[in-house]
């Protein structure tokens, strides 16, 4: 793979990468900054990319690692010292009709309420289409852990959504 091919494939991934950046940062401007930093790092290190592996997995890992570093930097700047690598946030972004936006906001709130451990594997597998194995590799956890977390997340979301319907 040459540099032009790499850039072209990376550009094709930008919408998915931005969506995941929004999942991590919960902020459009922060997501854009994170995406720019991750893409810049990838372009600088593109020769290290193993073309036998899917580019999206490599890029998602870079994006996640940059976010973990950013969280740690922010905590240090605020005088709070070291922060665990898994302390991240989650957001889902959807643009469509007003009803779709409202529904997406409700789902986003429910996904955010799940916590990082459940939300990240759920987003990677259900929203981004990665396999359990790929998500496990990206999150650096066993595949059984990913499967268990997704099961618990789905179960909690279903319970919450059913409870909300009963209220309305």
mmCIF file of C-alpha atoms in Angstrom:
data_model
loop_
_atom_site.group_PDB
_atom_site.id
_atom_site.type_symbol
_atom_site.label_atom_id
_atom_site.label_comp_id
_atom_site.label_asym_id
_atom_site.label_seq_id
_atom_site.Cartn_x
_atom_site.Cartn_y
_atom_site.Cartn_z
ATOM 1 C CA UNK A 1 0.000 0.000 0.000
ATOM 2 C CA UNK A 2 1.355 3.398 -0.925
ATOM 3 C CA UNK A 3 0.712 6.731 0.806
ATOM 4 C CA UNK A 4 -2.049 7.782 -1.591
ATOM 5 C CA UNK A 5 -3.944 4.517 -1.116
ATOM 6 C CA UNK A 6 -3.596 4.870 2.643
ATOM 7 C CA UNK A 7 -4.930 8.444 2.576
ATOM 8 C CA UNK A 8 -7.830 7.453 0.359
ATOM 9 C CA UNK A 9 -8.865 4.575 2.617
ATOM 10 C CA UNK A 10 -8.512 6.764 5.693
ATOM 11 C CA UNK A 11 -10.713 9.454 4.138
ATOM 12 C CA UNK A 12 -13.384 6.825 3.489
ATOM 13 C CA UNK A 13 -13.329 5.984 7.211
ATOM 14 C CA UNK A 14 -13.765 9.580 8.427
ATOM 15 C CA UNK A 15 -17.549 9.433 9.032
ATOM 16 C CA UNK A 16 -17.211 6.272 11.129
ATOM 17 C CA UNK A 17 -14.190 7.647 12.963
ATOM 18 C CA UNK A 18 -16.001 10.886 13.783
ATOM 19 C CA UNK A 19 -19.005 8.960 15.068
ATOM 20 C CA UNK A 20 -16.736 6.973 17.373
ATOM 21 C CA UNK A 21 -14.935 10.166 18.436
ATOM 22 C CA UNK A 22 -18.336 11.603 19.404
ATOM 23 C CA UNK A 23 -18.975 8.413 21.344
ATOM 24 C CA UNK A 24 -15.806 8.987 23.312
ATOM 25 C CA UNK A 25 -15.866 12.746 23.839
ATOM 26 C CA UNK A 26 -19.571 13.642 24.077
ATOM 27 C CA UNK A 27 -18.685 16.922 22.339
ATOM 28 C CA UNK A 28 -18.599 17.871 18.660
ATOM 29 C CA UNK A 29 -15.589 20.215 18.933
ATOM 30 C CA UNK A 30 -13.672 17.750 21.107
ATOM 31 C CA UNK A 31 -14.526 14.946 18.675
ATOM 32 C CA UNK A 32 -13.224 17.004 15.761
ATOM 33 C CA UNK A 33 -9.982 17.785 17.621
ATOM 34 C CA UNK A 34 -9.559 14.151 18.615
ATOM 35 C CA UNK A 35 -10.189 12.975 15.062
ATOM 36 C CA UNK A 36 -7.697 15.482 13.678
ATOM 37 C CA UNK A 37 -5.023 14.388 16.162
ATOM 38 C CA UNK A 38 -5.624 10.702 15.450
ATOM 39 C CA UNK A 39 -5.541 11.210 11.673
ATOM 40 C CA UNK A 40 -2.381 13.277 11.951
ATOM 41 C CA UNK A 41 -0.721 10.538 14.001
ATOM 42 C CA UNK A 42 -1.871 7.881 11.527
ATOM 43 C CA UNK A 43 -0.516 9.847 8.572
ATOM 44 C CA UNK A 44 2.826 10.271 10.307
ATOM 45 C CA UNK A 45 3.025 6.553 11.087
ATOM 46 C CA UNK A 46 1.301 5.117 8.033
ATOM 47 C CA UNK A 47 4.338 2.960 7.199
ATOM 48 C CA UNK A 48 3.821 1.110 10.489
ATOM 49 C CA UNK A 49 0.348 0.017 9.381
ATOM 50 C CA UNK A 50 0.148 -3.700 8.556
ATOM 51 C CA UNK A 51 -1.846 -3.841 5.305
ATOM 52 C CA UNK A 52 -2.890 -7.422 6.068
ATOM 53 C CA UNK A 53 -5.092 -6.032 8.863
ATOM 54 C CA UNK A 54 -8.234 -3.914 8.359
ATOM 55 C CA UNK A 55 -7.434 -0.199 8.431
ATOM 56 C CA UNK A 56 -10.562 0.635 10.413
ATOM 57 C CA UNK A 57 -9.421 -1.457 13.383
ATOM 58 C CA UNK A 58 -6.030 0.272 13.359
ATOM 59 C CA UNK A 59 -7.612 3.718 13.153
ATOM 60 C CA UNK A 60 -10.174 3.008 15.886
ATOM 61 C CA UNK A 61 -7.391 1.891 18.197
ATOM 62 C CA UNK A 62 -5.378 5.054 17.474
ATOM 63 C CA UNK A 63 -8.472 7.160 18.122
ATOM 64 C CA UNK A 64 -9.214 5.416 21.417
ATOM 65 C CA UNK A 65 -5.604 5.622 22.569
ATOM 66 C CA UNK A 66 -5.477 9.347 21.800
ATOM 67 C CA UNK A 67 -8.648 9.870 23.820
ATOM 68 C CA UNK A 68 -7.234 7.964 26.790
ATOM 69 C CA UNK A 69 -4.127 10.146 26.611
ATOM 70 C CA UNK A 70 -6.263 13.284 26.423
ATOM 71 C CA UNK A 71 -8.267 12.268 29.506
ATOM 72 C CA UNK A 72 -5.061 11.691 31.415
ATOM 73 C CA UNK A 73 -3.650 15.048 30.298
ATOM 74 C CA UNK A 74 -6.810 16.845 31.382
ATOM 75 C CA UNK A 75 -6.780 15.179 34.787
ATOM 76 C CA UNK A 76 -3.134 16.092 35.311
ATOM 77 C CA UNK A 77 -3.804 19.709 34.239
ATOM 78 C CA UNK A 78 -6.620 19.868 36.769
ATOM 79 C CA UNK A 79 -4.301 18.546 39.472
ATOM 80 C CA UNK A 80 -6.021 15.197 39.758
ATOM 81 C CA UNK A 81 -2.997 13.087 38.768
ATOM 82 C CA UNK A 82 -3.202 9.727 37.021
ATOM 83 C CA UNK A 83 -6.488 8.425 35.707
ATOM 84 C CA UNK A 84 -7.389 4.803 34.837
ATOM 85 C CA UNK A 85 -7.311 4.024 31.110
ATOM 86 C CA UNK A 86 -10.915 2.847 31.092
ATOM 87 C CA UNK A 87 -12.354 6.116 32.429
ATOM 88 C CA UNK A 88 -14.020 7.375 29.272
ATOM 89 C CA UNK A 89 -17.379 8.726 28.173
ATOM 90 C CA UNK A 90 -19.905 7.683 25.579
ATOM 91 C CA UNK A 91 -22.195 9.431 23.093
ATOM 92 C CA UNK A 92 -24.238 8.370 20.100
ATOM 93 C CA UNK A 93 -24.970 10.829 17.300
ATOM 94 C CA UNK A 94 -27.761 10.563 14.734
ATOM 95 C CA UNK A 95 -29.040 13.233 12.316
ATOM 96 C CA UNK A 96 -32.476 12.826 10.764
ATOM 97 C CA UNK A 97 -36.069 13.938 11.372
ATOM 98 C CA UNK A 98 -37.109 15.572 14.644
ATOM 99 C CA UNK A 99 -38.685 12.343 15.906
ATOM 100 C CA UNK A 100 -35.546 10.385 15.009
ATOM 101 C CA UNK A 101 -33.371 12.982 16.738
ATOM 102 C CA UNK A 102 -35.498 12.822 19.873
ATOM 103 C CA UNK A 103 -35.399 9.015 19.892
ATOM 104 C CA UNK A 104 -31.637 9.065 19.326
ATOM 105 C CA UNK A 105 -31.205 11.510 22.205
ATOM 106 C CA UNK A 106 -33.141 9.190 24.474
ATOM 107 C CA UNK A 107 -31.057 6.201 23.383
ATOM 108 C CA UNK A 108 -27.862 8.242 23.763
ATOM 109 C CA UNK A 109 -28.830 9.162 27.315
ATOM 110 C CA UNK A 110 -29.540 5.533 28.117
ATOM 111 C CA UNK A 111 -26.264 4.364 26.526
ATOM 112 C CA UNK A 112 -24.364 7.072 28.421
ATOM 113 C CA UNK A 113 -25.992 5.939 31.647
ATOM 114 C CA UNK A 114 -24.690 2.400 31.047
ATOM 115 C CA UNK A 115 -21.127 3.455 31.795
ATOM 116 C CA UNK A 116 -17.972 3.012 29.785
ATOM 117 C CA UNK A 117 -17.481 -0.702 30.334
ATOM 118 C CA UNK A 118 -20.834 -1.545 28.772
ATOM 119 C CA UNK A 119 -21.186 1.293 26.258
ATOM 120 C CA UNK A 120 -17.881 0.934 24.390
ATOM 121 C CA UNK A 121 -18.284 -2.700 23.310
ATOM 122 C CA UNK A 122 -21.956 -2.038 22.517
ATOM 123 C CA UNK A 123 -21.046 0.876 20.227
ATOM 124 C CA UNK A 124 -18.188 -0.962 18.525
ATOM 125 C CA UNK A 125 -20.221 -4.089 17.775
ATOM 126 C CA UNK A 126 -23.765 -2.771 17.305
ATOM 127 C CA UNK A 127 -23.163 0.693 15.842
ATOM 128 C CA UNK A 128 -19.841 0.204 14.060
ATOM 129 C CA UNK A 129 -20.294 -3.402 12.974
ATOM 130 C CA UNK A 130 -17.096 -4.872 14.393
ATOM 131 C CA UNK A 131 -17.059 -8.515 15.384
ATOM 132 C CA UNK A 132 -16.788 -9.510 19.026
ATOM 133 C CA UNK A 133 -13.213 -10.576 18.391
ATOM 134 C CA UNK A 134 -12.288 -7.254 16.784
ATOM 135 C CA UNK A 135 -13.916 -5.294 19.608
ATOM 136 C CA UNK A 136 -12.075 -7.435 22.163
ATOM 137 C CA UNK A 137 -8.760 -6.676 20.469
ATOM 138 C CA UNK A 138 -9.496 -2.947 20.277
ATOM 139 C CA UNK A 139 -10.557 -2.774 23.928
ATOM 140 C CA UNK A 140 -7.818 -5.149 25.038
ATOM 141 C CA UNK A 141 -10.211 -7.461 26.917
ATOM 142 C CA UNK A 142 -11.144 -11.135 26.414
ATOM 143 C CA UNK A 143 -13.832 -11.883 23.832
ATOM 144 C CA UNK A 144 -16.064 -13.402 26.514
ATOM 145 C CA UNK A 145 -15.944 -10.113 28.393
ATOM 146 C CA UNK A 146 -17.102 -8.243 25.287
ATOM 147 C CA UNK A 147 -19.947 -10.708 24.758
ATOM 148 C CA UNK A 148 -21.004 -10.489 28.397
ATOM 149 C CA UNK A 149 -20.886 -6.688 28.451
ATOM 150 C CA UNK A 150 -22.922 -6.392 25.262
ATOM 151 C CA UNK A 151 -25.495 -8.829 26.636
ATOM 152 C CA UNK A 152 -25.794 -6.851 29.868
ATOM 153 C CA UNK A 153 -25.958 -3.532 27.979
ATOM 154 C CA UNK A 154 -28.721 -4.757 25.679
ATOM 155 C CA UNK A 155 -30.658 -6.185 28.593
ATOM 156 C CA UNK A 156 -30.382 -2.931 30.555
ATOM 157 C CA UNK A 157 -31.376 -0.832 27.533
ATOM 158 C CA UNK A 158 -34.380 -3.044 26.852
ATOM 159 C CA UNK A 159 -35.484 -2.793 30.468
ATOM 160 C CA UNK A 160 -35.092 0.998 30.424
ATOM 161 C CA UNK A 161 -36.931 1.395 27.127
ATOM 162 C CA UNK A 162 -39.791 -0.864 28.281
ATOM 163 C CA UNK A 163 -40.056 1.085 31.535
ATOM 164 C CA UNK A 164 -40.195 4.348 29.576
ATOM 165 C CA UNK A 165 -42.979 3.005 27.305
ATOM 166 C CA UNK A 166 -45.014 1.944 30.332
ATOM 167 C CA UNK A 167 -44.738 5.471 31.760
ATOM 168 C CA UNK A 168 -45.924 7.055 28.539
#
